[in-house]
Short mmCIF file of C-alpha atoms in Angstrom, two decimals:
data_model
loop_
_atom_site.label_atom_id
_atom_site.label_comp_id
_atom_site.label_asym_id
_atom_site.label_seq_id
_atom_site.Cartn_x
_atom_site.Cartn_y
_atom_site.Cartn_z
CA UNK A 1332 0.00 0.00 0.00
CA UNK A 1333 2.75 2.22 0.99
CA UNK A 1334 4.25 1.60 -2.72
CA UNK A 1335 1.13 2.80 -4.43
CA UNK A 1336 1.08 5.97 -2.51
CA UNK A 1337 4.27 6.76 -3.15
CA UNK A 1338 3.28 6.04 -6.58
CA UNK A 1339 0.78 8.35 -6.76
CA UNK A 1340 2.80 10.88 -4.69
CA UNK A 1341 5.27 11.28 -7.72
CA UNK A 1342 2.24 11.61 -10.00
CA UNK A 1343 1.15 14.51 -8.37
CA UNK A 1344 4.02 16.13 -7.82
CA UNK A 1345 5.34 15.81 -11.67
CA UNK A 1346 1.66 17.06 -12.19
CA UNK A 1347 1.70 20.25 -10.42
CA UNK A 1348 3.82 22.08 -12.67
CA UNK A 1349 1.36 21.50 -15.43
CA UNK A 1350 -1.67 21.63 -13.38
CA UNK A 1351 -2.17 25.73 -14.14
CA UNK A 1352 -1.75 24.91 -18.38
CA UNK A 1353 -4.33 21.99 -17.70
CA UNK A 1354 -6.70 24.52 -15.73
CA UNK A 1355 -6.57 26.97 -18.43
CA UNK A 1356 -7.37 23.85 -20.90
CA UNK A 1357 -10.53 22.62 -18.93
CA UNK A 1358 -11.58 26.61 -17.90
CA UNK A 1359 -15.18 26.28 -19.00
CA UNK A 1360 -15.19 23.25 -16.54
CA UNK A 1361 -13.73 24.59 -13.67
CA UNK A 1362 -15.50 27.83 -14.06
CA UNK A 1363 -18.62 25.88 -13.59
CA UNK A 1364 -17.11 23.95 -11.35
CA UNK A 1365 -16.51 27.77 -9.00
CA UNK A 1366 -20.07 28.76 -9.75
CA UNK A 1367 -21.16 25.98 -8.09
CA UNK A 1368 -18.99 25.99 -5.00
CA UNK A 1369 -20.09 29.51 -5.28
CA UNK A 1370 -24.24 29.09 -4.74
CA UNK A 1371 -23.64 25.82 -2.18
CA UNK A 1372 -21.13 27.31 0.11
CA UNK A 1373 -22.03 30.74 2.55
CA UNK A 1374 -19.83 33.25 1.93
CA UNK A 1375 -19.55 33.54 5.72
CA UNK A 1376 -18.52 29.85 6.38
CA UNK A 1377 -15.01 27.80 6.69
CA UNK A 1378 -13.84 25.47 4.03
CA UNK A 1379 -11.39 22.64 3.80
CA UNK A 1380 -10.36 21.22 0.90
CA UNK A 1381 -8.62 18.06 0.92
CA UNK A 1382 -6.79 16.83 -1.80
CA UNK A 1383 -6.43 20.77 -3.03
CA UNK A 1384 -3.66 20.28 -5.34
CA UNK A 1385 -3.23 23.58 -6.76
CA UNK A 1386 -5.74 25.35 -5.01
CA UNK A 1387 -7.78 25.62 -8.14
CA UNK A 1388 -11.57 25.72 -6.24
CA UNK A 1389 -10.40 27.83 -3.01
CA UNK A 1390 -9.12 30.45 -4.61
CA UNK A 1391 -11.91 31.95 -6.45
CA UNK A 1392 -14.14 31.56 -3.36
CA UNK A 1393 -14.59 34.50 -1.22
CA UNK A 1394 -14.81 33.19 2.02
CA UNK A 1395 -12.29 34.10 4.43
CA UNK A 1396 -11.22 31.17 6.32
CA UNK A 1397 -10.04 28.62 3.58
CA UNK A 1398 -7.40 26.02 4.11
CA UNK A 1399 -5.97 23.60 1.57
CA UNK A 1400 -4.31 19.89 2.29
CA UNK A 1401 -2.46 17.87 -0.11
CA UNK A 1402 0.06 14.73 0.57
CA UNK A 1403 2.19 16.50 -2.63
CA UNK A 1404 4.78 19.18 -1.40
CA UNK A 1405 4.88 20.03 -5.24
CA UNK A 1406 1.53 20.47 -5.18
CA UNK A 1407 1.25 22.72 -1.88
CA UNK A 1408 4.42 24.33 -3.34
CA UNK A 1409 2.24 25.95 -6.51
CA UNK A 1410 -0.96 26.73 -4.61
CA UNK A 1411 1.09 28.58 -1.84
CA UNK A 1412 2.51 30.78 -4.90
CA UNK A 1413 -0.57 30.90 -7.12
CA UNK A 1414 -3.44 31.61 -4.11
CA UNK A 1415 -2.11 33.69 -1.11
CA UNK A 1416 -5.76 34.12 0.24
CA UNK A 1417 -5.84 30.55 1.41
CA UNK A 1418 -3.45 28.85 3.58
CA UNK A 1419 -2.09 25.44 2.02
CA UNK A 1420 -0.43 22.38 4.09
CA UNK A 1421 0.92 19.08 3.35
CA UNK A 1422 -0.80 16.40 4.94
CA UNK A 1423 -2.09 12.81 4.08
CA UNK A 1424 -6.05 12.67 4.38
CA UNK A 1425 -5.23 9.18 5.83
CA UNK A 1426 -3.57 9.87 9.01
CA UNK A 1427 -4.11 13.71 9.00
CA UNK A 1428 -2.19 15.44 11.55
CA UNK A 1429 -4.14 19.10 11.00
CA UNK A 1430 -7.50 18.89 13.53
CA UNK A 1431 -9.39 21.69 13.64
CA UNK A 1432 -13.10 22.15 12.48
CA UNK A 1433 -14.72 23.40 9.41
CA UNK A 1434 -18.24 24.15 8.15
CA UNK A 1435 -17.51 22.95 4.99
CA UNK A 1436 -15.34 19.84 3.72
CA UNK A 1437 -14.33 19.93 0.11
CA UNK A 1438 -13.11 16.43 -1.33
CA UNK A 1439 -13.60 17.20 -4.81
CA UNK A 1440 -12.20 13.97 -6.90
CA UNK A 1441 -9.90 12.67 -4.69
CA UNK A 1442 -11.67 9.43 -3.14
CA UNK A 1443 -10.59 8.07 -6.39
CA UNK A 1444 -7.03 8.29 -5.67
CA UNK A 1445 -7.00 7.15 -2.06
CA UNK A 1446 -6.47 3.68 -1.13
CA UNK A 1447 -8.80 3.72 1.53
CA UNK A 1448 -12.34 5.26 1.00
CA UNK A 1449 -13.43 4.37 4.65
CA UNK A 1450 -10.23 5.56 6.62
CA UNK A 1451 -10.04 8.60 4.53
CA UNK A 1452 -14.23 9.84 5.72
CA UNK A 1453 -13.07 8.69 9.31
CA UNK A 1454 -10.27 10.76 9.62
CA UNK A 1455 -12.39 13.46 7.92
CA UNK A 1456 -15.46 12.88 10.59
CA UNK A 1457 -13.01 12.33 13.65
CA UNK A 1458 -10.76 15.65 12.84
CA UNK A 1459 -12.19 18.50 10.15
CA UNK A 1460 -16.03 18.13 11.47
CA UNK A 1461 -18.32 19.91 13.77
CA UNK A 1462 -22.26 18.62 14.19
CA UNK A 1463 -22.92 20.67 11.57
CA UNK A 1464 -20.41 20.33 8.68
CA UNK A 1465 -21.11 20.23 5.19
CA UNK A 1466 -18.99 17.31 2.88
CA UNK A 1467 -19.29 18.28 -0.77
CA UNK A 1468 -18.14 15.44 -2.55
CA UNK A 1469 -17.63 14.70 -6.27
CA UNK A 1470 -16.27 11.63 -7.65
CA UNK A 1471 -15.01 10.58 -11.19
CA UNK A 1472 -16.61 8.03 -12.77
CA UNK A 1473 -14.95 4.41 -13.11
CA UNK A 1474 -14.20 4.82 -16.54
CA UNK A 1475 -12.15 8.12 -16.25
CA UNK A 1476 -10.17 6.81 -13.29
CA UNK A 1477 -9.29 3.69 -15.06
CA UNK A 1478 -7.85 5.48 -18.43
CA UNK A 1479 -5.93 7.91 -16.10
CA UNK A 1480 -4.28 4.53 -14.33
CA UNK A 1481 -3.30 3.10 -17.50
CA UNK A 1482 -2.28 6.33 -19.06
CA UNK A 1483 -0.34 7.70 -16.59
CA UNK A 1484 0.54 3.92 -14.62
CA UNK A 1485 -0.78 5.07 -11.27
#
């Protein structure tokens, strides 16, 4: 297990220098993608977003208290630079050190990539939640997971 998340640790962070080209690619989507967030999330509420990676969906929100987490430094590294609004830190969603609570949890594609779906909404529920908070969750369907583990070998 250790092996594949190392794997997919290197994907990320050879990824990340690419990731703002690849946002500018996909714009319309992730422009939808921010109206969205937009009309879900109060303007007045905390977000966490794990699995960040660049910070693409915190930055354009307005809130004020937004933090980022993402197990690739190279990753962090870009969203730091790119997004000074939100703070960014590197930590693994499976035994996440950060605690603190949130009204909103952000795991936008990223239950695809972890090894363990169960462990990962534990830690979530045990350290980033109040009684209160709000998981928005998207997930990638089968078929576009699988053709990005055979393209890229992850």
């Amino acid at each position: 297990m250790q092996n594949n998340q190392e794997r997919h640790r290197a994907f990320f962070d050879a990824l990340a220098p690419e990731r703002s080209e690849d946002a500018r690619r996909h714009r319309v989507y992730y422009r939808d993608r921010e109206r969205w967030l937009s009309r879900i999330i109060q303007k007045d509420a905390s977000i966490i977003e794990v699995g960040c990676g660049t910070g693409l969906s915190l930055a354009p929100l307005p809130n004020v208290q937004k933090v980022g987490v993402d197990f690739s430094a190279q990753m962090i590294q870009v969203a730091k630079r790119e997004d000074p609004s939100s703070t960014y830190l590197i930590d693994d969603v499976l035994s996440l050190k950060h605690e603190a609570h949130y009204d909103y949890v952000l795991l936008l594609d990223t239950l695809n990539f972890v090894s363990d779906a169960q462990e990962c909404l534990e830690q979530i529920r045990k350290k980033l939640c109040h009684d209160k908070t709000r998981l928005v969750l998207t997930y990638r369907s089968e078929e576009h997971t699988s053709e990005l583990q055979s393209r890229f070998g992850i």
